[in-house]
CSV table of C-alpha atoms in Angstrom, one decimal:
chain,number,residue,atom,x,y,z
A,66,UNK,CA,-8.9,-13.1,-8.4
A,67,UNK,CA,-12.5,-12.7,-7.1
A,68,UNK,CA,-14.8,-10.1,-8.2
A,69,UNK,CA,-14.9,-8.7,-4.9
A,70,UNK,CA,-11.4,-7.7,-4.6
A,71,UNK,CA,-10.9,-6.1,-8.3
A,72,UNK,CA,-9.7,-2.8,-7.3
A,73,UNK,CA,-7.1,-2.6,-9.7
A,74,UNK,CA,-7.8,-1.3,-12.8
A,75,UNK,CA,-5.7,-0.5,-16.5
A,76,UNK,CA,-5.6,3.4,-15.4
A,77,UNK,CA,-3.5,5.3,-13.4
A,78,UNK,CA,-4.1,6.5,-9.7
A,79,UNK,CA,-2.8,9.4,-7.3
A,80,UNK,CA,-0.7,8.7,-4.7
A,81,UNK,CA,-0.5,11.6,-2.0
A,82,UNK,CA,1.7,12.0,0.6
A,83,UNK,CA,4.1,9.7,3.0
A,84,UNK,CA,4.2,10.4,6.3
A,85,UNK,CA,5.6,7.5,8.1
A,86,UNK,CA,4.7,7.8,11.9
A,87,UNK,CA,4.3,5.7,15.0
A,88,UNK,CA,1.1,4.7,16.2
A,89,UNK,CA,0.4,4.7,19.6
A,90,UNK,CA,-3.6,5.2,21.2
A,91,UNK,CA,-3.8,9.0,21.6
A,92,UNK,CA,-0.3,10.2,20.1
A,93,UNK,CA,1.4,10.0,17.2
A,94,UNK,CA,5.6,10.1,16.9
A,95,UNK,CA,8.3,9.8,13.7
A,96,UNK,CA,10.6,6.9,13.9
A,97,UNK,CA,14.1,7.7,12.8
A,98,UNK,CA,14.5,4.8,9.8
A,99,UNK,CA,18.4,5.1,10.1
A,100,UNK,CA,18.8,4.8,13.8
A,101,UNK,CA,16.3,3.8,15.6
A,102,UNK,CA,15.1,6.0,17.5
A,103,UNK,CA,11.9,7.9,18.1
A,104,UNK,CA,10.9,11.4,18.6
A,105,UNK,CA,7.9,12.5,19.5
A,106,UNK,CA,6.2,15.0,16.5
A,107,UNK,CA,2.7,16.5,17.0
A,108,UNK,CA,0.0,14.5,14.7
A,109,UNK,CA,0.3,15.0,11.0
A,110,UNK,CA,3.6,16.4,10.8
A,111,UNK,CA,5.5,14.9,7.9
A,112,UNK,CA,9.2,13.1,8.5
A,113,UNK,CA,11.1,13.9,5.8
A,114,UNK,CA,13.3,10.4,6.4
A,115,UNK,CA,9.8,8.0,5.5
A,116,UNK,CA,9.9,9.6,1.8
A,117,UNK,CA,12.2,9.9,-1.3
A,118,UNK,CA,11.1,12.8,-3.7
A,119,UNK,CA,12.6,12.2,-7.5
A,120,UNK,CA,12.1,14.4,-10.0
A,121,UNK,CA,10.6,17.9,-10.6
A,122,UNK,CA,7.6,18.1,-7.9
A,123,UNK,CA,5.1,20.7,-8.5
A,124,UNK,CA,4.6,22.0,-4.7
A,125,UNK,CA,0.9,22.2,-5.4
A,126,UNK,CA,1.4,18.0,-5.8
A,127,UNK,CA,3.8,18.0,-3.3
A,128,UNK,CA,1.6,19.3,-0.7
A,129,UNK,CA,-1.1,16.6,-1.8
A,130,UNK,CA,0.4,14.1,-1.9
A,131,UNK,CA,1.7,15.3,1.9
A,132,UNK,CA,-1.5,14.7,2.9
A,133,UNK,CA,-3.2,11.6,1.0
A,134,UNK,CA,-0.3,9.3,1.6
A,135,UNK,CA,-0.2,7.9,5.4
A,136,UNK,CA,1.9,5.5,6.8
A,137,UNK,CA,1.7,4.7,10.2
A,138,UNK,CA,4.5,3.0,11.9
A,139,UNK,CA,4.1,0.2,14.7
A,140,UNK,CA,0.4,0.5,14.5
A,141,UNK,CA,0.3,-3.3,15.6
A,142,UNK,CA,2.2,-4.6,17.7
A,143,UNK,CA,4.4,-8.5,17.5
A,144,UNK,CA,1.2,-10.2,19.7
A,145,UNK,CA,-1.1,-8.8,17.3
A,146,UNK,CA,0.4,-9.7,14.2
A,147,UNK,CA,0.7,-12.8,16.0
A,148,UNK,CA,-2.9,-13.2,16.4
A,149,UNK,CA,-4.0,-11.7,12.7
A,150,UNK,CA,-1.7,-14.2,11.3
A,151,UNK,CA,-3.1,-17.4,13.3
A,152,UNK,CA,-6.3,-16.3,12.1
A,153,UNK,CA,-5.7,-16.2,8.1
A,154,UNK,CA,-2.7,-18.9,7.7
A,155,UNK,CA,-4.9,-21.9,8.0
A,156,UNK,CA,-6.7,-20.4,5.1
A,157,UNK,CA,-3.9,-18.7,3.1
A,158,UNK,CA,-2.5,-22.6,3.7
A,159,UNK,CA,-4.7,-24.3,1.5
A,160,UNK,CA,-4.3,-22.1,-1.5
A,161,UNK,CA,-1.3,-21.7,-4.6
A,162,UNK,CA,0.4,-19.0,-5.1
A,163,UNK,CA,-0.5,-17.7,-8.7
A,164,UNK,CA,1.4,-15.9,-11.1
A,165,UNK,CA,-1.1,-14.6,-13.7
A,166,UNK,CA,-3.5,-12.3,-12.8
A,167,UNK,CA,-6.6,-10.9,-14.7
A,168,UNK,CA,-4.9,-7.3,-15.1
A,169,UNK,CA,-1.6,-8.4,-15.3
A,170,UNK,CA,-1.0,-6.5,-11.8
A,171,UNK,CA,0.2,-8.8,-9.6
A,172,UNK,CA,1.8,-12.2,-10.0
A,173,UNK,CA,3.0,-14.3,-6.9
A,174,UNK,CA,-0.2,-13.8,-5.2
A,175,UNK,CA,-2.4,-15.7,-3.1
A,176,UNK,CA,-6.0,-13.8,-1.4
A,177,UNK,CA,-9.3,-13.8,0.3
A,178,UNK,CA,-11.6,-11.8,1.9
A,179,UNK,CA,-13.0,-12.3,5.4
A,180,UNK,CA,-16.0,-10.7,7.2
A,181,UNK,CA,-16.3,-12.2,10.4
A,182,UNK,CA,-13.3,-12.1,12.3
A,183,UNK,CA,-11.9,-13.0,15.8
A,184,UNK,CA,-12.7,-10.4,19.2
A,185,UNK,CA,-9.4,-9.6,18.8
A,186,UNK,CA,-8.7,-9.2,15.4
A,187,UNK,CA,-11.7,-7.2,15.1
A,188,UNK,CA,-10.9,-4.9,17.7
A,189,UNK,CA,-7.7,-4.3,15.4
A,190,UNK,CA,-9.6,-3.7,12.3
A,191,UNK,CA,-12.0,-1.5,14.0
A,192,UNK,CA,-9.3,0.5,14.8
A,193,UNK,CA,-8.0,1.3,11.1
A,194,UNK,CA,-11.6,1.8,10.5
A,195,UNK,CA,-11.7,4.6,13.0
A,196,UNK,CA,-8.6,6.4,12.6
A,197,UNK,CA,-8.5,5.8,7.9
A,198,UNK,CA,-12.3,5.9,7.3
A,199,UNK,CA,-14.2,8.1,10.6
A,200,UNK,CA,-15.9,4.7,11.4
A,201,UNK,CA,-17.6,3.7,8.1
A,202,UNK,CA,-15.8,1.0,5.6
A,203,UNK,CA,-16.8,-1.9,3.5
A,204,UNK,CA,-17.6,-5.1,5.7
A,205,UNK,CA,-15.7,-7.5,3.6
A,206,UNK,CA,-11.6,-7.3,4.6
A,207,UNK,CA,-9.0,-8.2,1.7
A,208,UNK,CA,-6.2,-10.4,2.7
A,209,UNK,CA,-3.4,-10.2,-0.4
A,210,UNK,CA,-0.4,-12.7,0.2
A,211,UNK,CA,2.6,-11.8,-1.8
A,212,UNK,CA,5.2,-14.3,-1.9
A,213,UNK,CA,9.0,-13.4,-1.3
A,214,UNK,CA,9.4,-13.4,-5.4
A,215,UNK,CA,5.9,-11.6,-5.9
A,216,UNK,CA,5.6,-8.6,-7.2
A,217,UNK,CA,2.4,-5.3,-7.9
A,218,UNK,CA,2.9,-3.9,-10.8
A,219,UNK,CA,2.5,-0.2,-11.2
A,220,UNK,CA,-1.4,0.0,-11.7
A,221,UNK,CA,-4.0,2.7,-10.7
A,222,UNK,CA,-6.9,0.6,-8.6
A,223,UNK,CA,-10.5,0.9,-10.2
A,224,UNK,CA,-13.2,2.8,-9.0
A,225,UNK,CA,-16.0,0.6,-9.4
A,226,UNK,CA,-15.0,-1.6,-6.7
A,227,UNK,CA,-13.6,0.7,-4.1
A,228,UNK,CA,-13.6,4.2,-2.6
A,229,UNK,CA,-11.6,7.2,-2.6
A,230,UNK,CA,-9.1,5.3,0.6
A,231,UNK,CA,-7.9,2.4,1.2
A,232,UNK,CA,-5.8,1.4,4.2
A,233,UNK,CA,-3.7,-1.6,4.6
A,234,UNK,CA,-1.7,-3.3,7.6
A,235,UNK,CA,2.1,-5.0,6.3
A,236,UNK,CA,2.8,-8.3,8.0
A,237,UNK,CA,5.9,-10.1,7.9
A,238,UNK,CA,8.0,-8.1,5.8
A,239,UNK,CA,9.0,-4.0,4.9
A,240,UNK,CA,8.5,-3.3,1.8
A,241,UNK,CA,9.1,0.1,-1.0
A,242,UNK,CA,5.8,1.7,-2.6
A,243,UNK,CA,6.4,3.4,-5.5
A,244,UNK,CA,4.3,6.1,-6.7
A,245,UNK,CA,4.7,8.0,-10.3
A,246,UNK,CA,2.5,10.8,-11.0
A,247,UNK,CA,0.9,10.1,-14.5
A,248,UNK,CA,-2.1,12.3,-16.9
A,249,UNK,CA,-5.0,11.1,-18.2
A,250,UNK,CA,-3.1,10.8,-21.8
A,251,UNK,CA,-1.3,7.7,-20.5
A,252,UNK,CA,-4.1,6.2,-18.3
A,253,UNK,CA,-6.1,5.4,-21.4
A,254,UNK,CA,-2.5,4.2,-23.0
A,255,UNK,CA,-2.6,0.3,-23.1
A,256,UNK,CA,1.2,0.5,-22.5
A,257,UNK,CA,0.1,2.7,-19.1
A,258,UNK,CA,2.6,0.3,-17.1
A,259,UNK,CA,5.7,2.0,-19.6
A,260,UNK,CA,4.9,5.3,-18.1
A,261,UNK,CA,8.0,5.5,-15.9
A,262,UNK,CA,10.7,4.6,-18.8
A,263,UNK,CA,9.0,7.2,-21.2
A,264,UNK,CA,10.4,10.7,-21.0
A,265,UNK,CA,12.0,9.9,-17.5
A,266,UNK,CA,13.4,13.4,-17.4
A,267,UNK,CA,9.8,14.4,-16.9
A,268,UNK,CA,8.6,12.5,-14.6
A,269,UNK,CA,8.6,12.8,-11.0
A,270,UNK,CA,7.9,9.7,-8.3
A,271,UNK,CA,8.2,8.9,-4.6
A,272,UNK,CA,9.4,6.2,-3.0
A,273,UNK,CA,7.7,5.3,0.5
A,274,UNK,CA,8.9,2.9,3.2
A,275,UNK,CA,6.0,0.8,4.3
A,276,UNK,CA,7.9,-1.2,7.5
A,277,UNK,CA,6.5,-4.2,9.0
A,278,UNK,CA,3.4,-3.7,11.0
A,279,UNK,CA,2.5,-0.3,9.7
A,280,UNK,CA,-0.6,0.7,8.2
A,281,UNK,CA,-0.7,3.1,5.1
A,282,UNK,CA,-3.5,4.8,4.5
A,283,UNK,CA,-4.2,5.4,0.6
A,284,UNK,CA,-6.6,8.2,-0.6
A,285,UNK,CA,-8.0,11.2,-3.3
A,286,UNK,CA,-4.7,12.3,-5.2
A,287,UNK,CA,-3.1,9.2,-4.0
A,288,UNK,CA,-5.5,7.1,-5.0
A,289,UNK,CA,-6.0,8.7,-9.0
A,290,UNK,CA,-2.9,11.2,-10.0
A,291,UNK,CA,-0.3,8.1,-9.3
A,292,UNK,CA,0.0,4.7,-10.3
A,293,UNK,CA,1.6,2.8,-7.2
A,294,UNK,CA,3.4,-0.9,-7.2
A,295,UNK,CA,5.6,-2.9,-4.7
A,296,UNK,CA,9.0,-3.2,-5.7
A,297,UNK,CA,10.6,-6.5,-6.3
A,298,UNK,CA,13.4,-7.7,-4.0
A,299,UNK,CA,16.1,-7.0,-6.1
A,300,UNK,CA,14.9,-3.5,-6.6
A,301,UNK,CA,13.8,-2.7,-3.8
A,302,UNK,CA,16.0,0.4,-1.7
A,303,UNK,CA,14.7,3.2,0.1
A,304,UNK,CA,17.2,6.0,0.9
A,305,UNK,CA,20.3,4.0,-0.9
A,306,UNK,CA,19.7,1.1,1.4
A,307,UNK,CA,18.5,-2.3,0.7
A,308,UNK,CA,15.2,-3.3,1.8
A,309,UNK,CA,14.8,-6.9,2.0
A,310,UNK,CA,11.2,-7.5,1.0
A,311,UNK,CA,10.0,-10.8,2.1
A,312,UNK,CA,6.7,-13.1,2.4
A,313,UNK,CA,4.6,-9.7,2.5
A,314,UNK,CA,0.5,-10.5,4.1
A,315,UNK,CA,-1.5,-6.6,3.5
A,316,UNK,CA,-4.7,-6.6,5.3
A,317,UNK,CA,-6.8,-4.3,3.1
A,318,UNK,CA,-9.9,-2.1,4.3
A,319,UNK,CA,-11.6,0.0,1.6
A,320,UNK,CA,-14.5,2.4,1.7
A,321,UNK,CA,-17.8,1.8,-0.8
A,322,UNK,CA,-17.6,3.6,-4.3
């Protein structure tokens, strides 16, 4: 793993909270994960069917969370997936998947990091820089590629490399995000990763559905109160219902520390 792309770190971050909406230039609507369907909500009202709550929330955490995690569905289209992924494969090609990583974090991972991009492409990240980061972000773009057995490990990702947000599009695949809230007792713990099988009673999560094409947008509480992994296939359900987690691409924009 490059320098450049070590946000994860051995402590444990915050993550806020899910709202899973559809993106469309100058309105925002809920899609219905059961059915289908749409309806149209004003902007930034949570849908209670893109989030599983476990556990005894505080609503003082609740409420933040509400509003740090994002998820924003369709906020690409087929075509321009289509096009993002003509751009990185020849790239993404050439490399092996690995399965050790310098934090132990992730294993089934290949990445880069691109600057200069295609008109079009750019237009799309331009857009995730406008609507996660008001117009200012870091000009290098990670590109993580997860394969269909890879798995992130619940980690909290370091401040030295990275901002308070980061905001990634999903290609290819849905996925589950888990978030467990964790204290600064257990960040320093070098068993940190344990923290959900340790008192269990105590503990309370969230479970967010991250479909293909979306973009979640990741920041303050969700970012350092939460440590946040991608479940593996086999574990992977969202609302009692399977999620099959493929070949997963994230396209990650961060903000400077």
């Amino acid at each position: 793993m490059l320098a450049s792309f070590c946000c994860i770190r051995a402590r444990v971050s915050v993550a806020p909270a899910f709202r899973l909406l559809r993106y469309l230039p100058g309105t925002l609507s809920a899609r219905g994960l059961h059915d289908g369907s749409s309806s149209t909500l004003p902007t930034n009202t949570p849908s209670s069917s893109l989030v599983s709550f476990f556990g005894p929330w505080p609503e003082e955490d609740r409420e933040l969370f509400t509003g740090d995690m994002l998820v924003l569905d369709r906020f690409i289209d087929d075509t321009e997936e289509s096009s993002l992924l003509s751009e990185i494969e020849p790239y993404l090609k050439r490399l092996r998947y690995e399965f050790d990583h310098w934090d132990d974090a992730i294993h089934g991972y290949r990445e880069t990091e691109r600057k200069h991009w295609y008109p079009a492409n750019r237009a799309i990240l331009d857009r995730v820089v406008t609507v996660a980061f008001a117009g200012v972000a870091m000009p290098y773009v990670h590109v993580l590629d997860l394969a269909e057995e890879g798995v992130i490990k619940p980690h909290v990702d370091s401040v030295r490399y990275c901002g308070n947000t980061i905001a990634g599009i999903s290609l290819l695949s849905d996925s589950v995000m888990r978030l467990v809230r964790t204290n600064d007792e257990e960040q320093t713990n070098a068993e940190y990763r344990q923290i959900f099988t340790k008192e269990r009673h105590k503990k309370y999560w969230a479970d967010v559905l991250l479909p293909r094409r979306s973009l979640y947008i990741m920041k303050n509480s969700a970012r350092y109160k939460f440590t946040h992994e991608i479940l593996a296939g086999n574990e992977s359900l969202f609302q009692e219902q399977q999620v099959k987690k493929m070949r997963r691409i994230s396209i990650i924009c961060r903000n400077d520390p």
